[in-house]
mmCIF file of C-alpha atoms in Angstrom:
data_model
loop_
_atom_site.group_PDB
_atom_site.id
_atom_site.type_symbol
_atom_site.label_atom_id
_atom_site.label_comp_id
_atom_site.label_asym_id
_atom_site.label_seq_id
_atom_site.Cartn_x
_atom_site.Cartn_y
_atom_site.Cartn_z
ATOM 1 C CA MET A 1 0.202 -0.072 0.025
ATOM 2 C CA PRO A 2 1.626 3.014 -0.852
ATOM 3 C CA GLU A 3 2.323 5.837 1.453
ATOM 4 C CA LYS A 4 -0.335 8.657 2.275
ATOM 5 C CA LEU A 5 0.241 11.933 1.722
ATOM 6 C CA LYS A 6 0.945 13.886 4.168
ATOM 7 C CA VAL A 7 -1.171 17.119 4.470
ATOM 8 C CA LEU A 8 -0.745 19.899 6.655
ATOM 9 C CA VAL A 9 -4.091 22.252 7.476
ATOM 10 C CA THR A 10 -3.477 25.863 9.529
ATOM 11 C CA GLY A 11 -6.565 26.775 10.884
ATOM 12 C CA ALA A 12 -7.613 24.105 11.552
ATOM 13 C CA THR A 13 -10.018 24.332 14.351
ATOM 14 C CA GLY A 14 -12.068 26.473 12.461
ATOM 15 C CA ARG A 15 -15.362 25.719 10.059
ATOM 16 C CA ILE A 16 -13.929 24.512 7.288
ATOM 17 C CA GLY A 17 -10.315 23.037 8.759
ATOM 18 C CA ARG A 18 -11.942 21.456 11.267
ATOM 19 C CA ALA A 19 -14.825 19.341 8.758
ATOM 20 C CA LEU A 20 -11.120 18.504 6.904
ATOM 21 C CA MET A 21 -9.767 16.709 9.610
ATOM 22 C CA GLU A 22 -13.112 14.862 10.764
ATOM 23 C CA GLU A 23 -13.381 13.810 6.718
ATOM 24 C CA LEU A 24 -9.763 13.283 5.122
ATOM 25 C CA ASP A 25 -8.064 11.722 8.211
ATOM 26 C CA ALA A 26 -8.245 8.340 5.818
ATOM 27 C CA GLU A 27 -7.271 9.703 2.569
ATOM 28 C CA PHE A 28 -4.018 11.578 3.876
ATOM 29 C CA ALA A 29 -1.968 11.661 7.278
ATOM 30 C CA MET A 30 -3.335 14.894 8.735
ATOM 31 C CA THR A 31 -1.542 17.581 10.839
ATOM 32 C CA GLY A 32 -3.365 20.264 12.070
ATOM 33 C CA THR A 33 -2.135 23.695 13.817
ATOM 34 C CA SER A 34 -3.783 25.930 16.763
ATOM 35 C CA ARG A 35 -3.042 28.901 18.517
ATOM 36 C CA SER A 36 -4.102 27.058 21.687
ATOM 37 C CA PRO A 37 -3.095 23.164 22.980
ATOM 38 C CA ARG A 38 -5.864 20.647 21.631
ATOM 39 C CA ASP A 39 -6.259 17.043 23.024
ATOM 40 C CA ASP A 40 -5.499 15.636 20.004
ATOM 41 C CA PRO A 41 -1.579 13.695 18.874
ATOM 42 C CA ARG A 42 -2.444 15.368 15.148
ATOM 43 C CA PHE A 43 -2.080 18.890 16.061
ATOM 44 C CA ILE A 44 0.285 20.930 16.640
ATOM 45 C CA GLN A 45 0.775 24.484 18.434
ATOM 46 C CA LEU A 46 1.517 27.367 16.550
ATOM 47 C CA ASP A 47 2.124 31.166 17.207
ATOM 48 C CA TYR A 48 2.199 31.968 13.242
ATOM 49 C CA THR A 49 3.976 35.130 14.254
ATOM 50 C CA ASP A 50 6.936 32.851 14.526
ATOM 51 C CA ALA A 51 8.592 32.100 10.624
ATOM 52 C CA ALA A 52 10.728 30.019 12.048
ATOM 53 C CA ALA A 53 8.350 28.182 13.519
ATOM 54 C CA VAL A 54 5.875 27.814 10.770
ATOM 55 C CA ARG A 55 9.025 26.792 8.684
ATOM 56 C CA ALA A 56 9.792 24.007 11.298
ATOM 57 C CA ALA A 57 6.054 22.737 11.442
ATOM 58 C CA PHE A 58 5.366 22.172 7.493
ATOM 59 C CA ALA A 59 8.691 20.321 7.309
ATOM 60 C CA GLY A 60 8.303 17.028 5.756
ATOM 61 C CA GLN A 61 4.569 17.840 4.275
ATOM 62 C CA ASP A 62 3.714 16.993 0.655
ATOM 63 C CA ALA A 63 0.666 19.927 1.191
ATOM 64 C CA VAL A 64 -0.070 22.627 3.406
ATOM 65 C CA VAL A 65 -3.730 23.850 2.909
ATOM 66 C CA HIS A 66 -3.366 27.479 4.257
ATOM 67 C CA MET A 67 -7.194 27.882 6.187
ATOM 68 C CA HIS A 68 -5.620 30.391 9.183
ATOM 69 C CA ALA A 69 -7.089 33.398 8.508
ATOM 70 C CA LYS A 70 -9.580 36.642 9.422
ATOM 71 C CA ALA A 71 -12.281 35.330 7.587
ATOM 72 C CA SER A 72 -15.029 38.243 7.909
ATOM 73 C CA HIS A 73 -16.092 39.803 4.682
ATOM 74 C CA THR A 74 -17.681 43.057 6.072
ATOM 75 C CA GLY A 75 -14.236 44.057 8.682
ATOM 76 C CA GLU A 76 -14.039 47.713 7.344
ATOM 77 C CA SER A 77 -10.315 48.267 9.369
ATOM 78 C CA LEU A 78 -7.130 47.324 7.379
ATOM 79 C CA ASP A 79 -6.032 46.566 11.119
ATOM 80 C CA GLU A 80 -7.811 43.275 11.703
ATOM 81 C CA TYR A 81 -6.580 41.970 8.271
ATOM 82 C CA LEU A 82 -2.903 42.846 8.502
ATOM 83 C CA GLN A 83 -1.472 40.123 10.292
ATOM 84 C CA PRO A 84 -3.436 37.108 9.619
ATOM 85 C CA ASN A 85 -4.637 37.808 5.971
ATOM 86 C CA ILE A 86 -0.893 39.502 4.542
ATOM 87 C CA VAL A 87 1.805 39.262 6.684
ATOM 88 C CA ASP A 88 0.580 35.508 7.759
ATOM 89 C CA VAL A 89 0.055 34.721 3.942
ATOM 90 C CA HIS A 90 3.853 35.481 3.087
ATOM 91 C CA THR A 91 5.254 33.756 5.705
ATOM 92 C CA THR A 92 3.171 30.422 4.691
ATOM 93 C CA TYR A 93 4.419 30.536 1.262
ATOM 94 C CA GLU A 94 7.917 31.292 2.488
ATOM 95 C CA ALA A 95 7.548 28.685 4.704
ATOM 96 C CA ALA A 96 6.584 25.830 2.537
ATOM 97 C CA ARG A 97 8.907 27.150 0.144
ATOM 98 C CA LEU A 98 11.795 27.040 1.832
ATOM 99 C CA ALA A 99 10.615 23.288 3.839
ATOM 100 C CA GLY A 100 10.161 21.727 0.145
ATOM 101 C CA VAL A 101 6.572 21.656 0.522
ATOM 102 C CA ARG A 102 5.025 20.732 -2.855
ATOM 103 C CA ARG A 103 2.057 21.762 -2.789
ATOM 104 C CA VAL A 104 -0.095 24.906 -1.444
ATOM 105 C CA VAL A 105 -3.834 24.620 -1.427
ATOM 106 C CA PHE A 106 -5.118 28.829 -0.184
ATOM 107 C CA ALA A 107 -8.355 29.845 0.648
ATOM 108 C CA SER A 108 -9.376 32.082 -1.316
ATOM 109 C CA SER A 109 -13.040 33.593 -1.401
ATOM 110 C CA ASN A 110 -15.697 34.471 -3.207
ATOM 111 C CA HIS A 111 -14.969 38.107 -1.882
ATOM 112 C CA ALA A 112 -12.139 38.157 -4.660
ATOM 113 C CA THR A 113 -14.928 38.975 -7.155
ATOM 114 C CA GLY A 114 -17.304 40.055 -4.955
ATOM 115 C CA TRP A 115 -18.422 42.945 -7.408
ATOM 116 C CA THR A 116 -19.359 41.405 -10.028
ATOM 117 C CA GLU A 117 -21.917 39.879 -7.814
ATOM 118 C CA VAL A 118 -22.834 42.894 -6.840
ATOM 119 C CA ALA A 119 -23.389 43.827 -10.452
ATOM 120 C CA GLY A 120 -25.504 40.789 -11.688
ATOM 121 C CA GLU A 121 -22.705 39.193 -13.491
ATOM 122 C CA ARG A 122 -21.433 35.503 -13.831
ATOM 123 C CA ALA A 123 -17.203 34.909 -13.054
ATOM 124 C CA ASP A 124 -14.914 32.482 -14.139
ATOM 125 C CA ALA A 125 -11.244 31.930 -13.136
ATOM 126 C CA GLU A 126 -10.691 34.477 -15.763
ATOM 127 C CA THR A 127 -13.009 37.124 -14.459
ATOM 128 C CA VAL A 128 -10.874 40.158 -13.888
ATOM 129 C CA VAL A 129 -10.535 40.656 -9.967
ATOM 130 C CA ARG A 130 -13.069 42.698 -8.578
ATOM 131 C CA PRO A 131 -13.257 42.203 -4.187
ATOM 132 C CA ASP A 132 -16.434 44.199 -2.829
ATOM 133 C CA GLY A 133 -14.408 44.951 0.490
ATOM 134 C CA LEU A 134 -10.538 44.836 2.457
ATOM 135 C CA TYR A 135 -11.234 41.078 2.821
ATOM 136 C CA GLY A 136 -11.789 39.948 -0.403
ATOM 137 C CA THR A 137 -8.976 42.243 -1.881
ATOM 138 C CA THR A 138 -6.573 40.239 0.982
ATOM 139 C CA LYS A 139 -7.796 37.277 -1.311
ATOM 140 C CA VAL A 140 -6.753 38.865 -4.371
ATOM 141 C CA TRP A 141 -3.099 39.590 -2.221
ATOM 142 C CA GLY A 142 -2.971 35.933 -1.451
ATOM 143 C CA GLU A 143 -3.786 34.692 -4.985
ATOM 144 C CA ALA A 144 -1.175 36.639 -6.434
ATOM 145 C CA LEU A 145 1.635 36.269 -4.346
ATOM 146 C CA GLY A 146 0.444 32.305 -5.042
ATOM 147 C CA SER A 147 1.106 33.014 -8.499
ATOM 148 C CA TYR A 148 4.338 34.767 -8.143
ATOM 149 C CA TYR A 149 5.972 32.092 -5.699
ATOM 150 C CA ALA A 150 4.721 29.172 -8.571
ATOM 151 C CA ASP A 151 6.706 31.268 -11.347
ATOM 152 C CA ARG A 152 9.428 32.246 -9.145
ATOM 153 C CA TYR A 153 9.864 28.758 -7.119
ATOM 154 C CA GLY A 154 8.139 26.200 -8.829
ATOM 155 C CA LEU A 155 5.598 26.469 -5.687
ATOM 156 C CA GLU A 156 2.077 24.733 -7.180
ATOM 157 C CA VAL A 157 -0.625 26.711 -5.853
ATOM 158 C CA ILE A 158 -4.131 25.722 -5.680
ATOM 159 C CA CYS A 159 -6.249 29.215 -4.517
ATOM 160 C CA LEU A 160 -9.580 28.047 -3.791
ATOM 161 C CA ARG A 161 -12.368 30.654 -4.197
ATOM 162 C CA ILE A 162 -14.268 29.358 -1.335
ATOM 163 C CA GLY A 163 -18.485 29.990 -1.318
ATOM 164 C CA SER A 164 -20.685 30.003 1.464
ATOM 165 C CA TYR A 165 -20.031 27.198 3.520
ATOM 166 C CA ASN A 166 -20.364 26.547 7.177
ATOM 167 C CA TYR A 167 -19.663 22.895 9.027
ATOM 168 C CA ARG A 168 -22.260 21.005 8.827
ATOM 169 C CA HIS A 169 -24.932 23.190 7.624
ATOM 170 C CA ARG A 170 -27.964 22.739 4.951
ATOM 171 C CA PRO A 171 -29.013 25.708 3.250
ATOM 172 C CA PRO A 172 -31.811 27.117 5.429
ATOM 173 C CA ASP A 173 -29.449 26.443 8.805
ATOM 174 C CA PHE A 174 -27.223 29.480 7.216
ATOM 175 C CA ASN A 175 -31.043 31.505 7.397
ATOM 176 C CA ALA A 176 -29.281 34.123 4.619
ATOM 177 C CA GLY A 177 -32.055 34.296 2.424
ATOM 178 C CA PRO A 178 -31.864 32.872 -1.074
ATOM 179 C CA ARG A 179 -28.162 33.895 -2.226
ATOM 180 C CA ILE A 180 -27.452 30.877 -0.195
ATOM 181 C CA LEU A 181 -29.632 28.817 -3.207
ATOM 182 C CA SER A 182 -26.070 30.007 -5.640
ATOM 183 C CA THR A 183 -23.134 30.080 -3.220
ATOM 184 C CA TRP A 184 -23.727 27.366 -1.080
ATOM 185 C CA LEU A 185 -20.541 24.573 -0.755
ATOM 186 C CA SER A 186 -21.950 21.230 1.486
ATOM 187 C CA ASP A 187 -19.580 19.353 3.953
ATOM 188 C CA ASP A 188 -19.198 16.531 1.503
ATOM 189 C CA ASP A 189 -18.311 19.068 -1.934
ATOM 190 C CA LEU A 190 -15.970 20.836 0.163
ATOM 191 C CA VAL A 191 -14.054 17.516 1.193
ATOM 192 C CA GLN A 192 -14.228 16.449 -2.266
ATOM 193 C CA LEU A 193 -12.709 19.895 -3.685
ATOM 194 C CA VAL A 194 -9.637 20.483 -1.075
ATOM 195 C CA GLN A 195 -8.907 16.613 -1.990
ATOM 196 C CA LYS A 196 -9.066 17.375 -5.711
ATOM 197 C CA ALA A 197 -6.785 20.422 -4.852
ATOM 198 C CA VAL A 198 -3.939 18.190 -3.023
ATOM 199 C CA THR A 199 -3.838 15.352 -5.457
ATOM 200 C CA ALA A 200 -4.517 16.590 -9.231
ATOM 201 C CA PRO A 201 -1.982 16.370 -11.288
ATOM 202 C CA GLY A 202 -0.326 18.595 -13.440
ATOM 203 C CA VAL A 203 -1.101 21.671 -11.866
ATOM 204 C CA GLY A 204 1.546 24.555 -11.232
ATOM 205 C CA TYR A 205 -0.824 27.074 -10.668
ATOM 206 C CA GLY A 206 -4.661 27.989 -10.844
ATOM 207 C CA ILE A 207 -8.069 29.796 -9.394
ATOM 208 C CA TYR A 208 -10.727 27.397 -8.785
ATOM 209 C CA TYR A 209 -14.572 28.250 -7.527
ATOM 210 C CA GLY A 210 -15.608 26.312 -4.758
ATOM 211 C CA ILE A 211 -20.104 26.145 -4.261
ATOM 212 C CA SER A 212 -21.963 22.876 -5.031
ATOM 213 C CA ASN A 213 -23.457 21.516 -8.282
ATOM 214 C CA ASN A 214 -26.295 24.430 -7.588
ATOM 215 C CA SER A 215 -28.764 25.070 -10.062
ATOM 216 C CA ARG A 216 -28.939 28.769 -9.428
ATOM 217 C CA GLY A 217 -24.427 28.763 -9.440
ATOM 218 C CA TYR A 218 -23.289 31.722 -11.112
ATOM 219 C CA TRP A 219 -19.938 31.181 -10.265
ATOM 220 C CA ASP A 220 -17.857 28.655 -13.149
ATOM 221 C CA LEU A 221 -16.707 25.782 -12.240
ATOM 222 C CA THR A 222 -15.430 24.160 -15.687
ATOM 223 C CA ASN A 223 -11.844 24.444 -14.720
ATOM 224 C CA ALA A 224 -12.441 22.794 -11.536
ATOM 225 C CA ALA A 225 -14.008 19.965 -13.194
ATOM 226 C CA ILE A 226 -10.996 20.120 -16.367
ATOM 227 C CA GLU A 227 -8.171 20.405 -14.224
ATOM 228 C CA LEU A 228 -8.705 18.788 -10.397
ATOM 229 C CA GLY A 229 -11.261 16.977 -11.472
ATOM 230 C CA TYR A 230 -13.670 18.246 -8.808
ATOM 231 C CA ARG A 231 -17.400 16.277 -9.246
ATOM 232 C CA PRO A 232 -19.586 18.416 -7.006
ATOM 233 C CA ARG A 233 -22.687 16.648 -5.901
ATOM 234 C CA ASP A 234 -25.223 18.232 -3.855
ATOM 235 C CA ASN A 235 -27.355 20.702 -4.855
ATOM 236 C CA ALA A 236 -29.061 23.640 -2.976
ATOM 237 C CA GLU A 237 -32.204 23.782 -5.276
ATOM 238 C CA ASP A 238 -33.104 20.188 -3.284
ATOM 239 C CA TYR A 239 -33.844 23.430 0.004
ATOM 240 C CA ALA A 240 -35.183 25.573 -1.748
ATOM 241 C CA GLU A 241 -38.498 25.744 -0.906
ATOM 242 C CA GLU A 242 -37.481 25.951 2.999
ATOM 243 C CA VAL A 243 -34.935 28.912 1.993
ATOM 244 C CA LEU A 244 -37.905 30.978 -0.104
ATOM 245 C CA ALA A 245 -39.917 30.620 2.936
ATOM 246 C CA GLN A 246 -37.811 31.969 5.262
ATOM 247 C CA GLY A 247 -38.270 35.022 3.290
ATOM 248 C CA GLY A 248 -35.497 37.640 3.275
ATOM 249 C CA VAL A 249 -34.078 38.839 -0.027
ATOM 250 C CA TYR A 250 -31.133 38.509 -2.838
ATOM 251 C CA ARG A 251 -28.465 40.417 -1.607
ATOM 252 C CA LEU A 252 -24.830 41.249 -0.683
ATOM 253 C CA TRP A 253 -24.035 44.039 1.514
ATOM 254 C CA GLY A 254 -27.331 44.289 1.811
ATOM 255 C CA ASP A 255 -28.316 46.132 -1.259
ATOM 256 C CA GLU A 256 -31.950 45.505 -2.536
ATOM 257 C CA THR A 257 -31.648 46.935 -5.582
ATOM 258 C CA TRP A 258 -29.241 44.963 -8.235
ATOM 259 C CA HIS A 259 -30.649 41.508 -7.138
ATOM 260 C CA THR A 260 -32.303 40.578 -10.118
ATOM 261 C CA ALA A 261 -30.223 41.605 -12.549
ATOM 262 C CA GLY A 262 -28.844 38.665 -14.416
ATOM 263 C CA LYS A 263 -31.027 36.116 -12.797
ATOM 264 C CA SER A 264 -33.330 34.274 -13.750
#
């Protein structure tokens, strides 16, 4: 039996990291990082401001899945994003390079092109970046820095523009209005997406949207299917009746004027 790939998940106690640590343990030899001690031998406590410690943690890993970040997309102060989403992203790529990691899977976000959504337009991996806030702008930074490390150092970098995910949440559980019918990423599809991102051969650098097979989806998954082999199975439409009965408007940033543009 071939030896399992060694995969380290940063920010492994967050919503996404928690699911990955639970569901990919049979597939990979998993390590997770946490800022505080954990009663789990797979976890290591890591101070991300210590670049040498990050490099040591990455040593011997085949892939790093970088989930460590400030995740709120509504913040308006650069200070709250500067360390986790700017400095720590650079630390991740540099530590991966120095430690000899083959691939970094970077958790980007749909908010890297969020203003395209506000304009009621579809988007794919070739769409010009149009962040809808400081959070989305930091994700653009992470994508661009990954491109640089791929070109200059040969680090393989997969950027995943993740849609709407919450641990073990079905679309009605979000209670966030009809937008979830387009943007939902299920637990099973999240795990498949990351598994494919770790193992897909022949990808030096790429940007891929991450949502389920939603009938109302407006982010193009074509390159994720072709290049990664991603085949999402879940569809938020199965929950449409329950979601729509909750009410709410189809909105982003509370703007109710655009929500019918480009939608069917």
